[in-house]
GROMACS .gro file of C-alpha atoms in nm:
model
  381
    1UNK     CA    1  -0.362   0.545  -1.447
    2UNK     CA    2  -0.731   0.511  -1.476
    3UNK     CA    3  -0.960   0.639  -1.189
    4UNK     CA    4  -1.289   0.551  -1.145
    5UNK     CA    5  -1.577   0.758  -1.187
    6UNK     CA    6  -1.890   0.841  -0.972
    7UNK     CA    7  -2.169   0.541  -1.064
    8UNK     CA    8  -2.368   0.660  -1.374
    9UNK     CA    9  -2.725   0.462  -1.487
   10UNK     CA   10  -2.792   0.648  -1.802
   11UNK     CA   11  -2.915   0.961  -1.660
   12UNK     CA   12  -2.769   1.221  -1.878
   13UNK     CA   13  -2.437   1.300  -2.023
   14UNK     CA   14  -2.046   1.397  -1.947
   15UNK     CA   15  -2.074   1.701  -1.709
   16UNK     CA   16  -2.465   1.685  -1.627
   17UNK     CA   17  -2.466   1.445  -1.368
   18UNK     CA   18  -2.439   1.065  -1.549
   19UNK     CA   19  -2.120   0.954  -1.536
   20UNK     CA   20  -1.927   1.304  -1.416
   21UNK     CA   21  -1.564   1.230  -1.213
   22UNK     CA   22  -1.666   1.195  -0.864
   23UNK     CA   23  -1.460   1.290  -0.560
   24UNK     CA   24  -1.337   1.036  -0.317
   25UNK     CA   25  -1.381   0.763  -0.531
   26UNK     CA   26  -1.261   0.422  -0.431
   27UNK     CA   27  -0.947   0.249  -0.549
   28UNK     CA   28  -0.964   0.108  -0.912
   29UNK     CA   29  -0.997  -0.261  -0.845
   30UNK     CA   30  -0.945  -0.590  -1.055
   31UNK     CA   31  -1.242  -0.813  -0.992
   32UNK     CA   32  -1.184  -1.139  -0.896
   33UNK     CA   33  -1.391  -1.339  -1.174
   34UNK     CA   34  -1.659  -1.248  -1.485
   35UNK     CA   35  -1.995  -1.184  -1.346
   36UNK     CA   36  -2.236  -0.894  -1.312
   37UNK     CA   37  -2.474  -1.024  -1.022
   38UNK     CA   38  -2.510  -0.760  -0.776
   39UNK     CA   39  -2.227  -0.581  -0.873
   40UNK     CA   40  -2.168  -0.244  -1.067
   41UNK     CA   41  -2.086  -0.307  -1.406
   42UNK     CA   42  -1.769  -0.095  -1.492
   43UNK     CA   43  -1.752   0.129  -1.856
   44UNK     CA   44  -1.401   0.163  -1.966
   45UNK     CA   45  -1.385   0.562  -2.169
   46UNK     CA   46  -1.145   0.831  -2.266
   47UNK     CA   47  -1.155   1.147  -2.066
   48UNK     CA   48  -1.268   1.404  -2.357
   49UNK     CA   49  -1.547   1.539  -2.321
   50UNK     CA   50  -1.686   1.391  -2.662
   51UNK     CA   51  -1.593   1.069  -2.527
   52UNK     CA   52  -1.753   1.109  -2.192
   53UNK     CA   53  -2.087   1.180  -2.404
   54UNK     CA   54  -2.068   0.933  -2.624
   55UNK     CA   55  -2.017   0.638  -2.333
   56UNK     CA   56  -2.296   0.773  -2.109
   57UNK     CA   57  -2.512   0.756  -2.410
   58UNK     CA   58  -2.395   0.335  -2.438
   59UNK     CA   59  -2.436   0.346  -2.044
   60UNK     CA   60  -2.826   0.497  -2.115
   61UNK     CA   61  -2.914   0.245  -2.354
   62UNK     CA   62  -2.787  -0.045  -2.145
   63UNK     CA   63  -2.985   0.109  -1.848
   64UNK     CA   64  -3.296   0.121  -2.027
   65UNK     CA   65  -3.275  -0.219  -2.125
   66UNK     CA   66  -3.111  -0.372  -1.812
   67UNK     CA   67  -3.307  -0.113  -1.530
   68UNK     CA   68  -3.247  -0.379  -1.242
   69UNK     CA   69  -2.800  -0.336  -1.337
   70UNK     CA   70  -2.576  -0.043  -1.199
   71UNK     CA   71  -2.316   0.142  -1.416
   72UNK     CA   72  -1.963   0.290  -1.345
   73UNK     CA   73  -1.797   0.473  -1.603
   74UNK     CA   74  -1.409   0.449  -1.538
   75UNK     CA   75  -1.251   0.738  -1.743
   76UNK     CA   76  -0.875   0.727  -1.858
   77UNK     CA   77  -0.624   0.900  -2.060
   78UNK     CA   78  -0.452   0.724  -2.386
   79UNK     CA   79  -0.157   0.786  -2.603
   80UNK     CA   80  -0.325   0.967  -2.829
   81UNK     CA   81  -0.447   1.214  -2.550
   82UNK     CA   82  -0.110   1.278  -2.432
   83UNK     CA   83   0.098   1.370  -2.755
   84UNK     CA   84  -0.044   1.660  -2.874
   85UNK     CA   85   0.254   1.778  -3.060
   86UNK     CA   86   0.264   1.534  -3.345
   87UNK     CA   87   0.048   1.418  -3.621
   88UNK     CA   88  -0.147   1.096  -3.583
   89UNK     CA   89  -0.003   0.974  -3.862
   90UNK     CA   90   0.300   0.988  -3.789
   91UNK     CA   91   0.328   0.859  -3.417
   92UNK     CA   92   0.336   0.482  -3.550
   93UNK     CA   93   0.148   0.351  -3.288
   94UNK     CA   94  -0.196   0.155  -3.381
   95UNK     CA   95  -0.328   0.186  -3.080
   96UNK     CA   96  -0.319   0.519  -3.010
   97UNK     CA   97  -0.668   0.583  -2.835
   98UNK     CA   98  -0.729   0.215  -2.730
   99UNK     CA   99  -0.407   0.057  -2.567
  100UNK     CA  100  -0.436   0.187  -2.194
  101UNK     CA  101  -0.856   0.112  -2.237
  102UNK     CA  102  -0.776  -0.238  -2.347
  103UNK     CA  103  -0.500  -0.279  -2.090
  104UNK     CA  104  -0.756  -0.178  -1.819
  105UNK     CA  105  -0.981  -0.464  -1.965
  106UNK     CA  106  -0.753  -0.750  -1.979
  107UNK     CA  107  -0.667  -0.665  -1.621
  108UNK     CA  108  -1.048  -0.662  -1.491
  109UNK     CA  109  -1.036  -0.337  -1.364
  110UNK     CA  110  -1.314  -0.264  -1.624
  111UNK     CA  111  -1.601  -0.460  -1.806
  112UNK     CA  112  -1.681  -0.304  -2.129
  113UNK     CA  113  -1.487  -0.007  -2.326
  114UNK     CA  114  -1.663   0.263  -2.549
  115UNK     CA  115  -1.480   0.354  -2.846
  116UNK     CA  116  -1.558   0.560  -3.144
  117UNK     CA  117  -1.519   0.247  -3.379
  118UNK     CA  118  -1.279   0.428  -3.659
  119UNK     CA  119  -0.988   0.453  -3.301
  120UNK     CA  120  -1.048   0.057  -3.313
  121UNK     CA  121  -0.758  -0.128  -3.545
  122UNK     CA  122  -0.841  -0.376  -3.779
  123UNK     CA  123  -0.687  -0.641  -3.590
  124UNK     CA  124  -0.775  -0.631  -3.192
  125UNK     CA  125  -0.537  -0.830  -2.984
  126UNK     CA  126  -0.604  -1.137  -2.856
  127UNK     CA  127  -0.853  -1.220  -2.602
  128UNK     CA  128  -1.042  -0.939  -2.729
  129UNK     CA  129  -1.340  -0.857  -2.962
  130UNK     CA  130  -1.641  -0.584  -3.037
  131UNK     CA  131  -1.956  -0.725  -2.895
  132UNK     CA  132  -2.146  -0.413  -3.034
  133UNK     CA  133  -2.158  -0.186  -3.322
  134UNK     CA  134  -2.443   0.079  -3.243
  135UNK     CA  135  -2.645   0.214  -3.474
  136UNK     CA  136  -2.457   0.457  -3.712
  137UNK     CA  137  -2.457   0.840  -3.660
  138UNK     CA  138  -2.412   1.033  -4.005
  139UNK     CA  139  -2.038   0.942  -4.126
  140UNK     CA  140  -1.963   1.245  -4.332
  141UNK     CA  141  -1.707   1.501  -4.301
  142UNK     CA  142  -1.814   1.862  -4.208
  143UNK     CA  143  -1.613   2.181  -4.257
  144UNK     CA  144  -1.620   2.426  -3.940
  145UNK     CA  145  -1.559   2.791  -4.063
  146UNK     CA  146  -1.391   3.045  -3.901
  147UNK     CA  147  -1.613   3.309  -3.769
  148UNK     CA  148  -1.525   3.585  -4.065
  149UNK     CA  149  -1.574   3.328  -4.301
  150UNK     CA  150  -1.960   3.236  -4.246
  151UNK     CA  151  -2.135   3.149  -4.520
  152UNK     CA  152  -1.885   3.047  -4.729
  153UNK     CA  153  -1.781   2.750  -4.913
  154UNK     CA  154  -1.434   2.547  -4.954
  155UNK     CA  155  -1.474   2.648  -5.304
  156UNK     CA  156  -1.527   2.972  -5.199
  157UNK     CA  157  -1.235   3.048  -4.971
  158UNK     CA  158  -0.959   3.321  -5.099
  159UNK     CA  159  -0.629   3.204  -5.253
  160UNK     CA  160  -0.423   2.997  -5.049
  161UNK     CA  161  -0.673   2.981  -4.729
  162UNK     CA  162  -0.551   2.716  -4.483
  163UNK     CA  163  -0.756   2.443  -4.344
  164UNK     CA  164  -0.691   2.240  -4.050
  165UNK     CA  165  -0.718   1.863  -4.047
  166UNK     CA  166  -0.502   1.615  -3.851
  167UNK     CA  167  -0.626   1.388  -4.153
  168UNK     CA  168  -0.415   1.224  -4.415
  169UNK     CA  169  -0.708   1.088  -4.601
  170UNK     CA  170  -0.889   1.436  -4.533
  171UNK     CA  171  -0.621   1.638  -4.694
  172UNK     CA  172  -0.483   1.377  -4.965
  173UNK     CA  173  -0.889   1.418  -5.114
  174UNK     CA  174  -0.947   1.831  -5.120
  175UNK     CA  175  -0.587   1.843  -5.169
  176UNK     CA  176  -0.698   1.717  -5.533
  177UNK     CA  177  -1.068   1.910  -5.526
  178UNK     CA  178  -0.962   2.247  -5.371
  179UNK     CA  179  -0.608   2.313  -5.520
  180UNK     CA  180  -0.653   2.634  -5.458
  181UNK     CA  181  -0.619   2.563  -5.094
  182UNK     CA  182  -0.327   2.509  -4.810
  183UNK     CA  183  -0.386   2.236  -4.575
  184UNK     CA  184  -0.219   2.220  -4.237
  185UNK     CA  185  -0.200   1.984  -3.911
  186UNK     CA  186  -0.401   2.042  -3.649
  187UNK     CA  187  -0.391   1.819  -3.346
  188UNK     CA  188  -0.630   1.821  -2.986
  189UNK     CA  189  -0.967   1.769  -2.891
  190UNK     CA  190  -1.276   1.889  -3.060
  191UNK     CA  191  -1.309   2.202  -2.804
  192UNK     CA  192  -0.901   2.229  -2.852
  193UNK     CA  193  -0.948   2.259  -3.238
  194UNK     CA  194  -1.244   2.479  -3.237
  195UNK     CA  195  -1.056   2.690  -2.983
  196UNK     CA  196  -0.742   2.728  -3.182
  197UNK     CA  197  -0.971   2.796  -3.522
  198UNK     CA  198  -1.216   3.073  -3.332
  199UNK     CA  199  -0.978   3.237  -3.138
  200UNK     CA  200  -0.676   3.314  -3.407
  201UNK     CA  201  -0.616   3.381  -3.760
  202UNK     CA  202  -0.394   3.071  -3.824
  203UNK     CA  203  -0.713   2.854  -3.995
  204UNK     CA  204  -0.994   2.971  -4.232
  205UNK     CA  205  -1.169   2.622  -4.163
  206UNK     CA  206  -1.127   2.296  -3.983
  207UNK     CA  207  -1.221   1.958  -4.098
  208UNK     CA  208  -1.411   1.745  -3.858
  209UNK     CA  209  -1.629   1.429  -3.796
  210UNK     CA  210  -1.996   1.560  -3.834
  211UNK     CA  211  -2.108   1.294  -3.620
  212UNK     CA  212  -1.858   1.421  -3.334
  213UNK     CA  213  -1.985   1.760  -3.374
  214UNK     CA  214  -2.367   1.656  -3.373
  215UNK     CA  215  -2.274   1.438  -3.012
  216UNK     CA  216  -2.143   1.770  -2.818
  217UNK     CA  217  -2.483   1.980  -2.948
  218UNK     CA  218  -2.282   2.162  -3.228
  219UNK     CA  219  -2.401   2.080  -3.493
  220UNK     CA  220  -2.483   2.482  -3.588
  221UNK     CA  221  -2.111   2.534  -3.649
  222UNK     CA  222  -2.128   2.333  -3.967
  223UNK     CA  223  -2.089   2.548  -4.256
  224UNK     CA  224  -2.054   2.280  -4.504
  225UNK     CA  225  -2.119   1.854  -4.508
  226UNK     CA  226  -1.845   1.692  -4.708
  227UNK     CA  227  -2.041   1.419  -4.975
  228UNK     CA  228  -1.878   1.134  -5.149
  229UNK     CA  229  -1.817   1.315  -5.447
  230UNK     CA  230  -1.602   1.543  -5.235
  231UNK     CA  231  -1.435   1.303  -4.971
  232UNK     CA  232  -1.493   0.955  -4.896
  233UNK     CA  233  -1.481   0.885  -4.512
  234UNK     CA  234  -1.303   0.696  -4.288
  235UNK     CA  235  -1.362   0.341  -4.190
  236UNK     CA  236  -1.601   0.270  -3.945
  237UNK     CA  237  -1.634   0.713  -3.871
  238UNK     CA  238  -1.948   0.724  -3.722
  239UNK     CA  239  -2.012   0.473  -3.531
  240UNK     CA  240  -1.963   0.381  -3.164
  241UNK     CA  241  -1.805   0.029  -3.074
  242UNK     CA  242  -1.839  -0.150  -2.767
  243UNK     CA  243  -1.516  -0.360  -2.677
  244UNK     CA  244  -1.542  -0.654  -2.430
  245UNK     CA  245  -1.284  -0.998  -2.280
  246UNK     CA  246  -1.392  -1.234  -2.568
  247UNK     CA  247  -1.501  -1.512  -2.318
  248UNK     CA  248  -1.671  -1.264  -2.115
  249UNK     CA  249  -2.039  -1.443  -2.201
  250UNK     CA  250  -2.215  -1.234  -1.972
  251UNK     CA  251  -2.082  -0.859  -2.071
  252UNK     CA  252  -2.092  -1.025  -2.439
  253UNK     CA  253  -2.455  -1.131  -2.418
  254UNK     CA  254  -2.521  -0.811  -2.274
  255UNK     CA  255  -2.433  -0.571  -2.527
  256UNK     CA  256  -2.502  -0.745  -2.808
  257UNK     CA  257  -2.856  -0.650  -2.731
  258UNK     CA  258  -2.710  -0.293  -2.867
  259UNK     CA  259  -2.600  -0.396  -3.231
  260UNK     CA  260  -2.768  -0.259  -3.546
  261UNK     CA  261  -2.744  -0.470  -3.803
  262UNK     CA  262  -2.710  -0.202  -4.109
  263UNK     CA  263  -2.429  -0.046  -3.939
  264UNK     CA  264  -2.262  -0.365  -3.900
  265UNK     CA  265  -2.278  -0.530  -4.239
  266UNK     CA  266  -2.123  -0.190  -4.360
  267UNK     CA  267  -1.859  -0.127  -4.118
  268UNK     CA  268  -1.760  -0.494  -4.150
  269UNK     CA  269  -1.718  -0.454  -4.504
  270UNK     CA  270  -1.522  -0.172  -4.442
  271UNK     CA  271  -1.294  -0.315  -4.180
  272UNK     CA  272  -1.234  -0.582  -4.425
  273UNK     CA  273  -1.163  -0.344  -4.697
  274UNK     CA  274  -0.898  -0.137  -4.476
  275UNK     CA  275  -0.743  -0.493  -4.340
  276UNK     CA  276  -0.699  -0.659  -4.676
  277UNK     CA  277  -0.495  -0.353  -4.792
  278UNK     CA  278  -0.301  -0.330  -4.442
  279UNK     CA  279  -0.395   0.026  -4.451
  280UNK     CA  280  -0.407   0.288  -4.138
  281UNK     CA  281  -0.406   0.604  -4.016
  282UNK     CA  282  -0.085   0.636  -4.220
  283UNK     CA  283  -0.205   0.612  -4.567
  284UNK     CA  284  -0.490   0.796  -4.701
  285UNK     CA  285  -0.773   0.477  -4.720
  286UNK     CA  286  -1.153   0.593  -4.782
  287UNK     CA  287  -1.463   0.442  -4.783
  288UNK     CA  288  -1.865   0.451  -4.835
  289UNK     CA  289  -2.104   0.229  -4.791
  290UNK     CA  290  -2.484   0.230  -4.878
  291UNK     CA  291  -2.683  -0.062  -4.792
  292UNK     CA  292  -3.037  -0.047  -4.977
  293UNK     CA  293  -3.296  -0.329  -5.103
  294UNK     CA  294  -3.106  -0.624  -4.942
  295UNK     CA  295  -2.789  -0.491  -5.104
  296UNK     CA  296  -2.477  -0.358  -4.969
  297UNK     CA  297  -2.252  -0.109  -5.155
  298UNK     CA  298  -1.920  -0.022  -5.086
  299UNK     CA  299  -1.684   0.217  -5.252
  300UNK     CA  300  -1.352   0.201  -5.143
  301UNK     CA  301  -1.027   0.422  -5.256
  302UNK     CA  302  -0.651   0.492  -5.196
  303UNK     CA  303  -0.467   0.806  -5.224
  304UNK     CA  304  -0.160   0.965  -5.249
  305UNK     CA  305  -0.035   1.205  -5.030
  306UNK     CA  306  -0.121   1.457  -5.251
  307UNK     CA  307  -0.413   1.327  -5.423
  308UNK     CA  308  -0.262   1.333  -5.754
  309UNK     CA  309  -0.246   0.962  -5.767
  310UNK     CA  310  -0.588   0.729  -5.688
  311UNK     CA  311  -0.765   0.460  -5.735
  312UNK     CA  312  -1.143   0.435  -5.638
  313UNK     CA  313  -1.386   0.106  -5.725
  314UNK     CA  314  -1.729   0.030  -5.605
  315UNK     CA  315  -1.846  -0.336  -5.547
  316UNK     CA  316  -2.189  -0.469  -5.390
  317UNK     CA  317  -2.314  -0.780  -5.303
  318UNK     CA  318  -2.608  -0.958  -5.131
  319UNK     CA  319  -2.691  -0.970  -4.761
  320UNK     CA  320  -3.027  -1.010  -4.730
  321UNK     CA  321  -3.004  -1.383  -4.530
  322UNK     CA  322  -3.251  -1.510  -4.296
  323UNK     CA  323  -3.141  -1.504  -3.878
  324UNK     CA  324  -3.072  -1.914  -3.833
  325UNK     CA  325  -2.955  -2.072  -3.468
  326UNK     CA  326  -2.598  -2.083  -3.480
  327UNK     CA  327  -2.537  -2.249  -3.134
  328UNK     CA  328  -2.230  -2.442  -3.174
  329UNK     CA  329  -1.879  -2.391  -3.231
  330UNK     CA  330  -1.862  -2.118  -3.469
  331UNK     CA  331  -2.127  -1.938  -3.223
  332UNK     CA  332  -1.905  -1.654  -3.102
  333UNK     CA  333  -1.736  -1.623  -3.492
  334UNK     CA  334  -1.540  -1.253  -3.511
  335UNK     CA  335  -1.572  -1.073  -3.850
  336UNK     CA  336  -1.274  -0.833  -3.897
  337UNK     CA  337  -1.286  -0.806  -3.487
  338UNK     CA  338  -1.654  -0.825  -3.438
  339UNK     CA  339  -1.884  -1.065  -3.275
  340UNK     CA  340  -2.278  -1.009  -3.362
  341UNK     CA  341  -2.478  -1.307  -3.348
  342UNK     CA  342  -2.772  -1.137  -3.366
  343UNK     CA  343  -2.662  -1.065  -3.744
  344UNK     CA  344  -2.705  -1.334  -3.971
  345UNK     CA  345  -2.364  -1.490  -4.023
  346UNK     CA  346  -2.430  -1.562  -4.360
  347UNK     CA  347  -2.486  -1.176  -4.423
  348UNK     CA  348  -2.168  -1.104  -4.194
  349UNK     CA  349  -1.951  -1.317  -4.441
  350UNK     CA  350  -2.114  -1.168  -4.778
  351UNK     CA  351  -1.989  -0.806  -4.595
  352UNK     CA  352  -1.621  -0.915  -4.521
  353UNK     CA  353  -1.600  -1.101  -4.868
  354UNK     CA  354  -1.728  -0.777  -5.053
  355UNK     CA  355  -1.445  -0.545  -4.844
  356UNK     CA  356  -1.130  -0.804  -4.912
  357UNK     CA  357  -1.271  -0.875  -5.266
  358UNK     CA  358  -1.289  -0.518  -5.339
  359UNK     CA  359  -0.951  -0.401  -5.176
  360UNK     CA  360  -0.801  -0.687  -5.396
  361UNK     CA  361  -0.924  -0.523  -5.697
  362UNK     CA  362  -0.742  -0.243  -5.653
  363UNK     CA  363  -0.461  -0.419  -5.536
  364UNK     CA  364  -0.453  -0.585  -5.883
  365UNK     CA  365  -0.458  -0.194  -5.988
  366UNK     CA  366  -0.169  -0.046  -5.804
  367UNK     CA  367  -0.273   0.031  -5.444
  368UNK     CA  368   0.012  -0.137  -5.329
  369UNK     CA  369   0.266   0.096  -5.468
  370UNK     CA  370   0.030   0.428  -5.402
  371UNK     CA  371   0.020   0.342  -5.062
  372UNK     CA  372   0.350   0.237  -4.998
  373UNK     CA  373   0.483   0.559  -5.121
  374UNK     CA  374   0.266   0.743  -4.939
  375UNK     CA  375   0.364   0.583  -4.598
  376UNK     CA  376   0.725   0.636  -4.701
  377UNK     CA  377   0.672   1.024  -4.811
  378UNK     CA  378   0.447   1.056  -4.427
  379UNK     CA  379   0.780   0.881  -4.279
  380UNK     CA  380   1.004   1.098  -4.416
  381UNK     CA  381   0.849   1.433  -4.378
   0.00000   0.00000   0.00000
């Protein structure tokens, strides 16, 4: 059950004043038609604390460029919150940290949902779509040490060391790299997982999102940044997603005034990528993406569980397209999910052709079977 939260205008984070739980709220209520006029604008977000943050930073950049609106952040709990005893990957549920956010949206009990975009599946339901993509933070991987092991490398780490990642793709990668090491299942929250890694002996490292870790003001505890040439990342890791009712034109309008356009070229192509080969969190799929000079790269790969078996292409293509008025209507045209119309459409289409086109290369290689053995193996074990 979602409960509402006290109002928040962009003035701070989770915890410091902006969007913090308050007391003695009101009932959550459905509102009776789509409109923002004199009324507070409600922000749909899970209750983690890296959540909370990364919503009231949405909520502050709406604020500063709509001073005259008022903000309520309406926090919630998901399925992914609540099972805590089993890998992600092996739940089977798509929706793991959206369903009860987009439930609270279709029922007008909320506006506008803040997601980390990588949470977001491929194919939204319908009546549904991402009017924003904001601007990427850095989508590498970062290893978090245990305290007796500072200073040290992955390389580095003793015979048979155990790292903690609740990530197929994660593990299927340094699996391969660092066969030296043990990797293990770790489930909960950032502050859970740093918790469980500080305070006992079971992990010599954890695996994280740096970009999660440089949101909650940690970024000290990262001993080591994970590059391509070590492991890919996930689709769309990184970046922050806005989620609003598709024929909402007024919430739509309104955040689409937070889209950058780099970050969504790239995690369109990406989206497209991860669609095309019907991949998930229960397959090890990777990506990168560099766009640079009016081109966009994108390197895409499948694993199996173990690493042993791969296949990894880059592609590129052109998106450097002039803006044109697209009134009409194709004006509200989703890409993989995503409605930007501030992005030239003709640049949004190069991005999606370059991810399908490129997943269907390795298809023609033997992703297929890779990945289909590696959802069966995750099944069975």
């Amino acid at each position: 059950m979602a409960e509402p939260g006290a109002a928040a205008v962009g003035l701070g984070r989770a915890g410091s004043g902006g969007g913090a739980e308050g007391a003695g709220a009101g009932p959550l209520l459905p509102r009776e038609e789509n409109g923002v006029d004199g009324r507070a604008i409600r922000v749909g977000t899970r209750r983690s604390q890296l959540a909370r943050i990364q919503t009231d930073s949405v909520v502050t950049m709406l604020h500063e460029l709509y001073p005259d609106h008022h903000f309520e952040i309406v926090a919630m709990s998901t399925t992914g919150d609540k099972i805590l005893d089993t890998a992600l990957s092996k739940i089977g549920e798509k929706s793991l940290f959206t369903k009860e956010l987009e439930n609270a949206l279709e029922r007008n009990e909320v506006d506008l949902v803040v997601h980390s975009l990588k949470d977001l599946p491929t194919s939204l339901p319908p009546g549904f779509t991402i009017g924003a993509v904001c601007k990427r933070e850095n989508p590498l991987d970062a290893v978090v040490f245990h305290p007796k092991n500072c200073g040290k490398t992955l390389s580095l780490l003793p015979e048979k060391s155990v790292i903690g990642t609740s990530s197929l793709r994660r593990a299927a990668q340094l699996k391969k790299k660092f066969p030296h090491l043990e990797f293990r299942d770790i489930r909960g929250n950032l502050n859970t997982r740093l918790k469980k890694l500080d305070e006992k002996e079971d992990f010599s490292a954890i695996i994280l999102a740096a970009a999660g870790l440089k949101r909650m003001g940690w970024e000290n505890r990262i001993g080591q940044l994970l590059g391509p040439e070590d492991c890919l990342y996930a689709v769309g890791q990184g970046a922050l997603a806005v989620e609003v009712r598709a024929k909402d034109q007024e919430i739509l309008n309104m955040v689409s005034a937070l889209h950058d356009a780099d970050t969504v070229l790239c995690c369109i192509a990406e989206r497209a990528f991860m669609k095309h080969l019907e991949g998930g969190c229960s397959v090890p799929v990777a990506v990168n993406t560099l766009l640079k000079d009016g081109q966009l790269y994108l390197t895409g790969a499948v694993y199996s569980l173990d690493g042993s078996d791969s296949l990894k292409e880059t592609m590129q293509t052109g998106v450097s397209y002039p803006h044109q008025n697209e009134d009409g209507p194709n004006d509200d045209v989703q890409h993989v999910g995503i409605t930007a119309k501030n992005v030239p459409g003709q640049a949004q289409e190069a991005a999606e052709n370059l991810g399908v086109e490129l997943a269907s290369l390795l298809l023609s290689k033997g992703a297929k079977h890779i990945l289909s053995v590696a959802r069966q193996l995750n099944d069975a074990c």
